[in-house]
Structure formats: C-alpha cells, structure tokens
Amino acid sequence: MSMLQPDDGANHLPVPRTSLVGREEDAERVEDLLLSPDVSLVTIVGPGGAGKTRLALKVAEDLENAFRDGVWFAPLSTISDPKLVSPTIAQAIGMRERSGDSVEEQLRLHLRDAEMLIVLDNFEQVRESAVQIARLLQACRGLKILVTSRVILRLSAEHVYPISGLRLPGAEEAHDVAGIVHNEAVRLFVARAQSSDPAFRLDTHNAEAVVGICRQLDGLPLGIELAAARVRTLSPQALHARLSRRLTVLGSRFQDVPDRHRTIGTAVDWSVQLLTPAEQVIFHRLSVFSGSFSLAAAEVVAGVELGTGTSDLDVLDALGSLVDQSLLRHVSESGDEESRFRMLRVVREVALENLEASGELEDARRRHAEYFLALAEEAAPHLTGPEQVRWLNELERSLADLRAAMTWFGQAGEHALRLRLVAALWRFGYTRGHLTEAREWLRTALLASPEKTQTRAVALNGKGLLASSQGHSAVATACHEEALELSREAGDEYAIAVALNGLGDAAAVDGDRTLARERYEGALQLFRKVGHERGVAGAHTNLGNLAWDAREYEEAVAHHQQAAVHYEAAGDLRGTAWSASNLGTLAVQQGQYGAATRYLRDAMGKYTELGDPVGVMETLEGFAGIALARKQASLATTLYAVAQVIRERIGIPIAAADRERHKALVERMRGELGASFDMTWAAGRAMSGEEAMRLALATDSGAEPSSPQRGAATTADSFRLTRREIEILQLIAVGKTNKEISDELSISYRTVSTHVSNVLGKLDLANRSALASFAHREGLV
C-alpha cells in the first residue's frame, strides 16, 4: 500500500463488492444534504445489515468531483479505542503525524483550509469520540463529514438520516409478479439469488415466498442477501418455511437485546443452523479475526481439536461453504499471494456471542494472539532483507489483528508475550508511518514488562529510534542507554552496536556532531566485527550524513558509496534506495546533474515499491534541485511544494544544518517566477504524490529548459476543450471550488460539475489535482 495516499479518487474509496440495489432515492437525499451550505455533518443511522456503508459509498462516489480536496473513506470497524479515531482519519487522508501536538490538533491544522468530504464508517463502537468530530468541524469550515452508525452522535451540527429496511411490497401484492419485480427488497433478493444461481427467476410459483422472506427480514439488505445465497440448495418456499420457524424460536431467545440486533441475529443464526456441526464450530472460531485472514491463519485458529475428525482440508472446505452462504467474504487485497477472507461485522458479532456462550472464546483468542505473535516474529528479520516488501504488506494487512493480539496479551497478563510482539513490530511501524502508535505500543509494553531481557533491549532500541525520528532526543538517549547496559550485561555485541548507533542519532538530533561521530564509529567497528552487513551500511550512512552536514562532500560521497555496497550485499531494498537518494542529492549539489538524475530515478522506483514517504519526499527535493539548476523554475517549485506537503504529513522537519540551504532554494524559485510563484506553489501543494513522481521521472538528465508553454488556444484545439471548459480548468488550477466557479461564472453548481466531469474524461485524468497540474504544464495560468 502506498504511504503517500495519492490524490487519486480510485484510491480514496474502497471498491464496493456489489452494485447498489435500492436506496437510489436515499442516496440523492443524502447528497442534497451534504451539498447544502449550512450542513457539515450527516449521520446515516440504522441497524446492522441495513446497508449504511453501501449507501455511504454510493454518495461518496457521486460527490467525488464536488469537493476541491476530494472524498476520503476512513473505516472504523477494526478499532474500539476512541483515542484511535483521529490517527485513523489522519492515515486515511494521507496525513502523517508529527511530534509535539496531539494528532487531533494536527488534523485541525491540516484540514483548516480544506474543502473535503470524509466518510467515517461504523462509528458506533467509538461514539465517545464524537466530541472530537465536533471540534474538527468547528475548526475546519470547508470540511464535511458523512458518518455511518447504529447510534446518533447527538451533536448540534448533526443531520440524522435514518434508514432501516428496504421498501417492501404489501401482502396483497405477493402474487403480482409484474408489480413486485420493481420493489427494492425483491429486486435485491432476485439480483443476489441470480448471483448464486444464474437460472433463478421470479415467477408466480415463488413470488409469494420471496415476498414473505423479505418481509420477515424487515427488508434488511444483509438478511436478504443471506437468504438469497441459499437458493442454489433450497427453494424460496423451503427457505421461507425454515426462516419462519427460526424467527419464532430466536424471538424468545433475544428478548433482552435491541430489535435491530435480534433481527440481524436471526438472519445470521438461522443461516448458521444450516451448516454442518464442524462448519458451525469453524465459523464461530473465525469470529476472533478483526480483519481479513488467510487460510493458514484459519487453520491454526479455527481448525484444531474439533472432536469430529476434522482436518485442515475440512477447514478449506468450510471456508468455501461459508463464502457460498454469504457468512464470509472472499476478498482480494493489493499484494496478496493467497486467498484471504473477511467476516461481515454484523455477522461477526453474532458469531462472537455464540462463541462466548460455548465457553471457547478465550481459547480461540489465545490461539489468535499466539498466531499473530508468530507471524510478527517470522516477519521481523525480513523487514530489512530481500523480502521486506512482501512482509511489510503482510503486516499492514494484519494490523487490526496484531492490535487485537496486543490487547489480548495485555488483558490476559501475558506481558512478556506482548513485549515480544511489539519488539518484533516496531520497525514495521517505523517504515509504514505508524510512528506515534508504535511508540505507544512500546511504551505500554515496556512499562508492564520490566524484566531485564534482550527482548527488552530490542524494544528499547526501537523506541529510541522512533523518538529520534520525531525529534525527542532525550527520550531516545534514555532508551538507548538502558539498551546498551542490558546488551553489555548479555555480551551481545550486535545489540551493543545497535544501541551505539541509536545514541549517535540522538546526539545528531542535538547537533553534537563530535559525540555522534564517536558513537557511529564505535557502532561501525562492532558491526564489522560481527559481520552484520546492514549494520555496517547504516553506520556508513550516518557518518556520510554527518560529513554532508559539515559540507565535506567527498567524504560524504565515499561513505554513501560504501553504504550502497553493504545494503546491496544485505539485500535491503530500502537501504539501497536510501543510498541512491543520498548520492543523487549530493550529485545535485556538486553540479553533476546527469548522475544525479540516474541516482534519483533508481531511488524513486525503489521507494515507490516500498511505499516509503520519507524517501519519496527526499527524492522529489533532489529532482527539484535539478530542475532549478536547468532553469525550469516552475517544475522545480511544483516538485518542491509537493515534497514539503509530504514532509509535513510525515512529521520530518528540515534539519537545522539544512534550513538555510532550503530557504535559499525557495527564495531563488520565488525570484525566478516572480508574481506566478505563489500560484505555482499552491498548485504543487494540491498535486498528488503520484502525479509529482510522474513529472519527476519524466525529467531528462540532459534536458534543456522547458519549451515555451502552449497556451489556451493550442490546448483547446489539441484536447477538444470548449471555451467554457478552458475557463473552468483555469479556475480549478488556481484553487477554486465548484461552488466558487459557479458564483464567478454565474452558472449552476450542477453545470459546473458536469463540465468538470467532461474535462476529466477528455483529458483522461482522475481528479482536480491532476487537472490543476495539467493546466500549469499547458500554460493556461
């Protein structure tokens, strides 16, 4: 997964599993609410299985072009701690946390001038955080939020849009096939039934049963889908009869819970009763997974001691059966090499209740936590080796379950196991941008497990590195000093070297180059002694950066060249990218632009594969330096502005030694562009990271200054744009919203939206940021 979260609409919203059937009028009404100038918060409220998420996605899809800064989706279903809401929103919109202010405060600053729609899905389990949403909306006047929840948020700005079941036909209409075929609930049943059995048709023989099923399920989409998935093995008449009996039994069983739970519980529970006994056991055990899971994970957590002669092969068969019956989803995620599965949340809740009632819940949670501990410890040594991308992706996909494992270990008093888990995971958190959360994992686990072990030393070194990266040198020093003491007591020379390297980082943050060099050289000596290639590379990199800060370029180049050799020997893709980026930027400063471009292109390709935002930011800054040297001030300014946005998101401040150089670069850009600097800078800040990378990679190492810009007339002819479309494109390029364009041109909002959609289609571009970039390249502004 790319850590840049590029402004490409296709990446902001999950792809719906199925088409929307029914709810078309609901979608239009919610859209109208969100487009109203006095509405900032809309909550779609309804019971589990009512289709809240699917409706919200439809609204989000329809409004993608209505907000200057896009539409973003933040799923909350895998978190239960209200304190994680702000970090989850920050991650969803591509904002990376900085040191200092809380994530909530950083969000308010980041979104203060944004015109954006954020969808917060499944809010009910974190409803205590509603006040955070209120504060965010109050501080960000251009922000709108669409929430899906089972409960009302009870905020003064909230506009509640309640939904329950789909519209149902009357009992007297049951025999009118021509009439009921257009009913929302019946249409959904037929569509999903035909997905299960393409031969299914609604006719006079089954219409009454289909209507009965939909009515008994109160028109809830999930219940209808569960029922419709059964038509391959049971007729609608048989389904209707079974459901009728099951409803009566379950009605008395669930008298003490809300109707919405009773209804969806019925829909799930009666479907579960049609499974074999072994399938039922496996289904209930699978409910301990918080996110998607693999067959291997299912076999470990759910396929043991069934007492029915069940084997691993039966787990595979059970998964297929559960998918067929819509109790489980077969999902495909980026980078998957094997099948993965996910349980619908409302289905999972019922399964968890049943698992707890059976007395198996704690055993299943233990197996689950131990599986993910083993996964993390298997991944840890690969996070700096040839397979790092695959393992980083695997841990990212498993993050919800890794969090759940941490929680269970803590609740069960298994503090040593929790420390092992976070010690294995900290580098993943560092590489993938979960810095603040990873530091909290380590802080909590270290406090609860004070035993003097080498696992503690690993965790301390991890916490120290994270602290240094966020500018907290005092915390970093304390962590590395304790780790150094533990490692010396254990006689672990590699761990001693890691602690010394970390102490060098902390000294460098404080500006003490002499102490930093002493620590780095001590670490280098030990890494060489124990034959740790990557450690040697890291020490050379740090020494190279010290020389760089002192403007000792020849020494800096020599260290980074040595680092590249050792990273390559270790098979560390991120390390080789880091060396290439450093050597490229050094080449820029020495006027070696051909070499610089080759290095930076190599680095950019590797960083893109890794999803490393720090590397991409540094590489874009290097490309900006090349463009500026070649008198391409507009390109330089654009790339540099994008890099600064990334820098702000990930919370990496410009080093003290580099501040004057950075300031001089910006002033030079401003001097060359004159009055157009501010507009070009703003356009760059609005550009997506992916678009910026494409621009940078298109740079020719031997290119002369860019050719004269085309102008509106040439662009209009070449791309079949009308005069009005050119006007709108120009206004988008200077940051105008659709509403502002509507006011300025005295045309309706919907007319503007239509023009924007037409221009996106003609230019084959994805979003407004890409349009702004195009307009600047073509000389339209």
mmCIF file of C-alpha atoms in Angstrom, residues 206-391:
data_model
loop_
_atom_site.group_PDB
_atom_site.id
_atom_site.type_symbol
_atom_site.label_atom_id
_atom_site.label_comp_id
_atom_site.label_asym_id
_atom_site.label_seq_id
_atom_site.Cartn_x
_atom_site.Cartn_y
_atom_site.Cartn_z
ATOM 1 C CA ASN A 206 -42.065 -18.477 -5.854
ATOM 2 C CA ALA A 207 -43.155 -14.827 -5.703
ATOM 3 C CA GLU A 208 -45.196 -15.235 -2.515
ATOM 4 C CA ALA A 209 -42.286 -16.963 -0.741
ATOM 5 C CA VAL A 210 -39.817 -14.309 -1.877
ATOM 6 C CA VAL A 211 -42.078 -11.543 -0.584
ATOM 7 C CA GLY A 212 -42.515 -13.459 2.674
ATOM 8 C CA ILE A 213 -38.760 -13.801 3.156
ATOM 9 C CA CYS A 214 -38.189 -10.100 2.541
ATOM 10 C CA ARG A 215 -40.958 -9.133 4.933
ATOM 11 C CA GLN A 216 -39.798 -11.488 7.682
ATOM 12 C CA LEU A 217 -36.340 -9.968 7.449
ATOM 13 C CA ASP A 218 -37.791 -6.446 7.669
ATOM 14 C CA GLY A 219 -36.224 -5.657 4.296
ATOM 15 C CA LEU A 220 -32.723 -5.593 5.803
ATOM 16 C CA PRO A 221 -30.249 -5.954 2.929
ATOM 17 C CA LEU A 222 -27.854 -8.261 4.785
ATOM 18 C CA GLY A 223 -30.632 -10.630 5.812
ATOM 19 C CA ILE A 224 -31.979 -10.684 2.254
ATOM 20 C CA GLU A 225 -28.528 -11.409 0.864
ATOM 21 C CA LEU A 226 -28.013 -14.267 3.323
ATOM 22 C CA ALA A 227 -31.328 -15.767 2.338
ATOM 23 C CA ALA A 228 -30.857 -15.274 -1.395
ATOM 24 C CA ALA A 229 -27.478 -17.017 -1.277
ATOM 25 C CA ARG A 230 -29.337 -20.223 -0.340
ATOM 26 C CA VAL A 231 -31.438 -20.571 -3.489
ATOM 27 C CA ARG A 232 -28.864 -22.866 -5.039
ATOM 28 C CA THR A 233 -29.693 -25.556 -2.471
ATOM 29 C CA LEU A 234 -33.124 -24.551 -1.145
ATOM 30 C CA SER A 235 -36.174 -23.226 -2.960
ATOM 31 C CA PRO A 236 -37.649 -19.891 -1.822
ATOM 32 C CA GLN A 237 -40.605 -21.840 -0.403
ATOM 33 C CA ALA A 238 -38.276 -24.030 1.728
ATOM 34 C CA LEU A 239 -36.284 -21.005 2.795
ATOM 35 C CA HIS A 240 -39.475 -19.228 3.801
ATOM 36 C CA ALA A 241 -40.616 -22.151 5.915
ATOM 37 C CA ARG A 242 -37.265 -22.550 7.702
ATOM 38 C CA LEU A 243 -36.971 -18.847 8.375
ATOM 39 C CA SER A 244 -40.492 -18.694 9.787
ATOM 40 C CA ARG A 245 -39.733 -21.411 12.323
ATOM 41 C CA ARG A 246 -36.371 -19.953 13.247
ATOM 42 C CA LEU A 247 -37.766 -16.471 13.811
ATOM 43 C CA THR A 248 -40.211 -17.753 16.398
ATOM 44 C CA VAL A 249 -37.520 -19.559 18.361
ATOM 45 C CA LEU A 250 -34.997 -16.738 18.235
ATOM 46 C CA GLY A 251 -37.572 -14.118 19.106
ATOM 47 C CA SER A 252 -37.909 -15.502 22.604
ATOM 48 C CA ARG A 253 -34.179 -16.118 22.959
ATOM 49 C CA PHE A 254 -33.198 -12.495 22.269
ATOM 50 C CA GLN A 255 -35.905 -10.617 24.160
ATOM 51 C CA ASP A 256 -33.357 -8.617 26.182
ATOM 52 C CA VAL A 257 -31.499 -7.084 23.207
ATOM 53 C CA PRO A 258 -32.499 -4.313 20.774
ATOM 54 C CA ASP A 259 -34.738 -5.202 17.864
ATOM 55 C CA ARG A 260 -32.048 -4.386 15.329
ATOM 56 C CA HIS A 261 -29.741 -6.972 16.895
ATOM 57 C CA ARG A 262 -32.494 -9.527 17.231
ATOM 58 C CA THR A 263 -33.402 -9.174 13.580
ATOM 59 C CA ILE A 264 -29.914 -9.469 12.138
ATOM 60 C CA GLY A 265 -29.057 -12.103 14.713
ATOM 61 C CA THR A 266 -31.969 -14.102 13.415
ATOM 62 C CA ALA A 267 -30.779 -13.707 9.843
ATOM 63 C CA VAL A 268 -27.316 -14.930 10.749
ATOM 64 C CA ASP A 269 -28.303 -17.573 13.266
ATOM 65 C CA TRP A 270 -30.819 -19.363 11.100
ATOM 66 C CA SER A 271 -28.257 -19.479 8.299
ATOM 67 C CA VAL A 272 -25.668 -20.919 10.683
ATOM 68 C CA GLN A 273 -28.075 -23.703 11.615
ATOM 69 C CA LEU A 274 -27.887 -24.950 8.022
ATOM 70 C CA LEU A 275 -24.134 -25.551 8.357
ATOM 71 C CA THR A 276 -22.669 -28.900 9.361
ATOM 72 C CA PRO A 277 -21.594 -29.174 13.022
ATOM 73 C CA ALA A 278 -17.912 -28.841 12.068
ATOM 74 C CA GLU A 279 -18.641 -25.831 9.869
ATOM 75 C CA GLN A 280 -20.517 -24.179 12.727
ATOM 76 C CA VAL A 281 -17.544 -24.607 15.084
ATOM 77 C CA ILE A 282 -15.133 -23.213 12.498
ATOM 78 C CA PHE A 283 -17.467 -20.308 11.698
ATOM 79 C CA HIS A 284 -17.750 -19.273 15.342
ATOM 80 C CA ARG A 285 -13.995 -19.522 15.925
ATOM 81 C CA LEU A 286 -13.268 -17.391 12.870
ATOM 82 C CA SER A 287 -15.094 -14.512 14.548
ATOM 83 C CA VAL A 288 -11.985 -13.700 16.605
ATOM 84 C CA PHE A 289 -10.344 -12.246 13.478
ATOM 85 C CA SER A 290 -10.700 -8.474 13.326
ATOM 86 C CA GLY A 291 -9.596 -8.052 9.711
ATOM 87 C CA SER A 292 -9.018 -10.255 6.696
ATOM 88 C CA PHE A 293 -7.239 -13.558 7.241
ATOM 89 C CA SER A 294 -5.554 -16.299 5.251
ATOM 90 C CA LEU A 295 -6.278 -19.993 5.045
ATOM 91 C CA ALA A 296 -3.144 -20.661 7.097
ATOM 92 C CA ALA A 297 -4.385 -18.386 9.873
ATOM 93 C CA ALA A 298 -7.833 -20.003 9.804
ATOM 94 C CA GLU A 299 -6.323 -23.476 10.095
ATOM 95 C CA VAL A 300 -4.321 -22.507 13.186
ATOM 96 C CA VAL A 301 -7.047 -20.541 14.953
ATOM 97 C CA ALA A 302 -10.182 -22.470 13.970
ATOM 98 C CA GLY A 303 -9.094 -25.915 12.766
ATOM 99 C CA VAL A 304 -7.925 -27.593 15.967
ATOM 100 C CA GLU A 305 -9.461 -30.155 18.326
ATOM 101 C CA LEU A 306 -12.865 -30.149 16.714
ATOM 102 C CA GLY A 307 -13.653 -33.556 18.093
ATOM 103 C CA THR A 308 -15.322 -34.533 14.841
ATOM 104 C CA GLY A 309 -12.406 -35.985 12.916
ATOM 105 C CA THR A 310 -11.995 -32.634 11.182
ATOM 106 C CA SER A 311 -8.748 -31.999 9.313
ATOM 107 C CA ASP A 312 -7.146 -28.926 7.787
ATOM 108 C CA LEU A 313 -8.695 -29.902 4.472
ATOM 109 C CA ASP A 314 -12.108 -29.595 6.132
ATOM 110 C CA VAL A 315 -11.239 -26.023 7.150
ATOM 111 C CA LEU A 316 -10.656 -25.192 3.500
ATOM 112 C CA ASP A 317 -13.962 -26.807 2.591
ATOM 113 C CA ALA A 318 -15.704 -24.934 5.398
ATOM 114 C CA LEU A 319 -14.338 -21.609 4.176
ATOM 115 C CA GLY A 320 -15.747 -22.284 0.731
ATOM 116 C CA SER A 321 -19.110 -23.174 2.215
ATOM 117 C CA LEU A 322 -19.163 -20.030 4.366
ATOM 118 C CA VAL A 323 -18.342 -17.866 1.337
ATOM 119 C CA ASP A 324 -21.104 -19.504 -0.677
ATOM 120 C CA GLN A 325 -23.612 -18.719 2.057
ATOM 121 C CA SER A 326 -22.524 -15.049 2.452
ATOM 122 C CA LEU A 327 -21.320 -15.653 6.005
ATOM 123 C CA LEU A 328 -17.792 -14.957 4.848
ATOM 124 C CA ARG A 329 -16.350 -12.837 2.063
ATOM 125 C CA HIS A 330 -13.571 -13.893 -0.237
ATOM 126 C CA VAL A 331 -11.503 -10.733 -0.617
ATOM 127 C CA SER A 332 -8.651 -9.720 -2.870
ATOM 128 C CA GLU A 333 -6.220 -7.164 -1.481
ATOM 129 C CA SER A 334 -3.232 -5.472 -3.071
ATOM 130 C CA GLY A 335 -0.139 -7.656 -2.981
ATOM 131 C CA ASP A 336 -1.988 -10.826 -1.954
ATOM 132 C CA GLU A 337 -0.319 -14.052 -2.971
ATOM 133 C CA GLU A 338 -3.041 -16.245 -1.480
ATOM 134 C CA SER A 339 -6.749 -16.148 -0.848
ATOM 135 C CA ARG A 340 -7.977 -14.091 2.078
ATOM 136 C CA PHE A 341 -11.314 -13.980 3.805
ATOM 137 C CA ARG A 342 -13.255 -11.471 5.858
ATOM 138 C CA MET A 343 -16.357 -11.809 8.015
ATOM 139 C CA LEU A 344 -19.049 -9.156 7.802
ATOM 140 C CA ARG A 345 -19.039 -7.170 11.003
ATOM 141 C CA VAL A 346 -22.651 -7.782 11.915
ATOM 142 C CA VAL A 347 -22.205 -11.491 11.215
ATOM 143 C CA ARG A 348 -19.068 -11.479 13.351
ATOM 144 C CA GLU A 349 -20.924 -10.006 16.323
ATOM 145 C CA VAL A 350 -23.439 -12.831 16.332
ATOM 146 C CA ALA A 351 -20.703 -15.431 15.910
ATOM 147 C CA LEU A 352 -18.718 -13.925 18.798
ATOM 148 C CA GLU A 353 -21.767 -14.103 21.067
ATOM 149 C CA ASN A 354 -22.214 -17.753 20.205
ATOM 150 C CA LEU A 355 -18.502 -18.467 20.693
ATOM 151 C CA GLU A 356 -18.611 -16.871 24.132
ATOM 152 C CA ALA A 357 -21.729 -18.821 25.034
ATOM 153 C CA SER A 358 -19.925 -22.044 24.094
ATOM 154 C CA GLY A 359 -17.088 -21.251 26.508
ATOM 155 C CA GLU A 360 -14.497 -21.274 23.712
ATOM 156 C CA LEU A 361 -13.876 -17.562 23.335
ATOM 157 C CA GLU A 362 -10.736 -17.234 25.459
ATOM 158 C CA ASP A 363 -9.096 -20.324 23.969
ATOM 159 C CA ALA A 364 -9.756 -19.006 20.477
ATOM 160 C CA ARG A 365 -8.380 -15.595 21.380
ATOM 161 C CA ARG A 366 -5.238 -17.171 22.794
ATOM 162 C CA ARG A 367 -4.668 -19.166 19.604
ATOM 163 C CA HIS A 368 -5.339 -15.987 17.604
ATOM 164 C CA ALA A 369 -2.863 -13.907 19.626
ATOM 165 C CA GLU A 370 -0.179 -16.597 19.527
ATOM 166 C CA TYR A 371 -0.589 -16.960 15.756
ATOM 167 C CA PHE A 372 -0.025 -13.244 15.183
ATOM 168 C CA LEU A 373 2.919 -13.201 17.585
ATOM 169 C CA ALA A 374 4.478 -15.975 15.498
ATOM 170 C CA LEU A 375 3.681 -14.054 12.297
ATOM 171 C CA ALA A 376 5.315 -10.862 13.619
ATOM 172 C CA GLU A 377 8.415 -12.708 14.803
ATOM 173 C CA GLU A 378 8.694 -14.512 11.472
ATOM 174 C CA ALA A 379 8.390 -11.184 9.651
ATOM 175 C CA ALA A 380 10.861 -9.212 11.820
ATOM 176 C CA PRO A 381 14.155 -10.429 10.279
ATOM 177 C CA HIS A 382 12.770 -9.930 6.770
ATOM 178 C CA LEU A 383 11.865 -6.262 7.258
ATOM 179 C CA THR A 384 15.392 -5.241 6.260
ATOM 180 C CA GLY A 385 16.053 -8.019 3.767
ATOM 181 C CA PRO A 386 15.201 -9.079 0.220
ATOM 182 C CA GLU A 387 11.576 -9.905 1.068
ATOM 183 C CA GLN A 388 10.816 -6.740 3.004
ATOM 184 C CA VAL A 389 8.059 -5.503 0.681
ATOM 185 C CA ARG A 390 6.091 -8.746 0.951
ATOM 186 C CA TRP A 391 6.392 -8.844 4.730
#
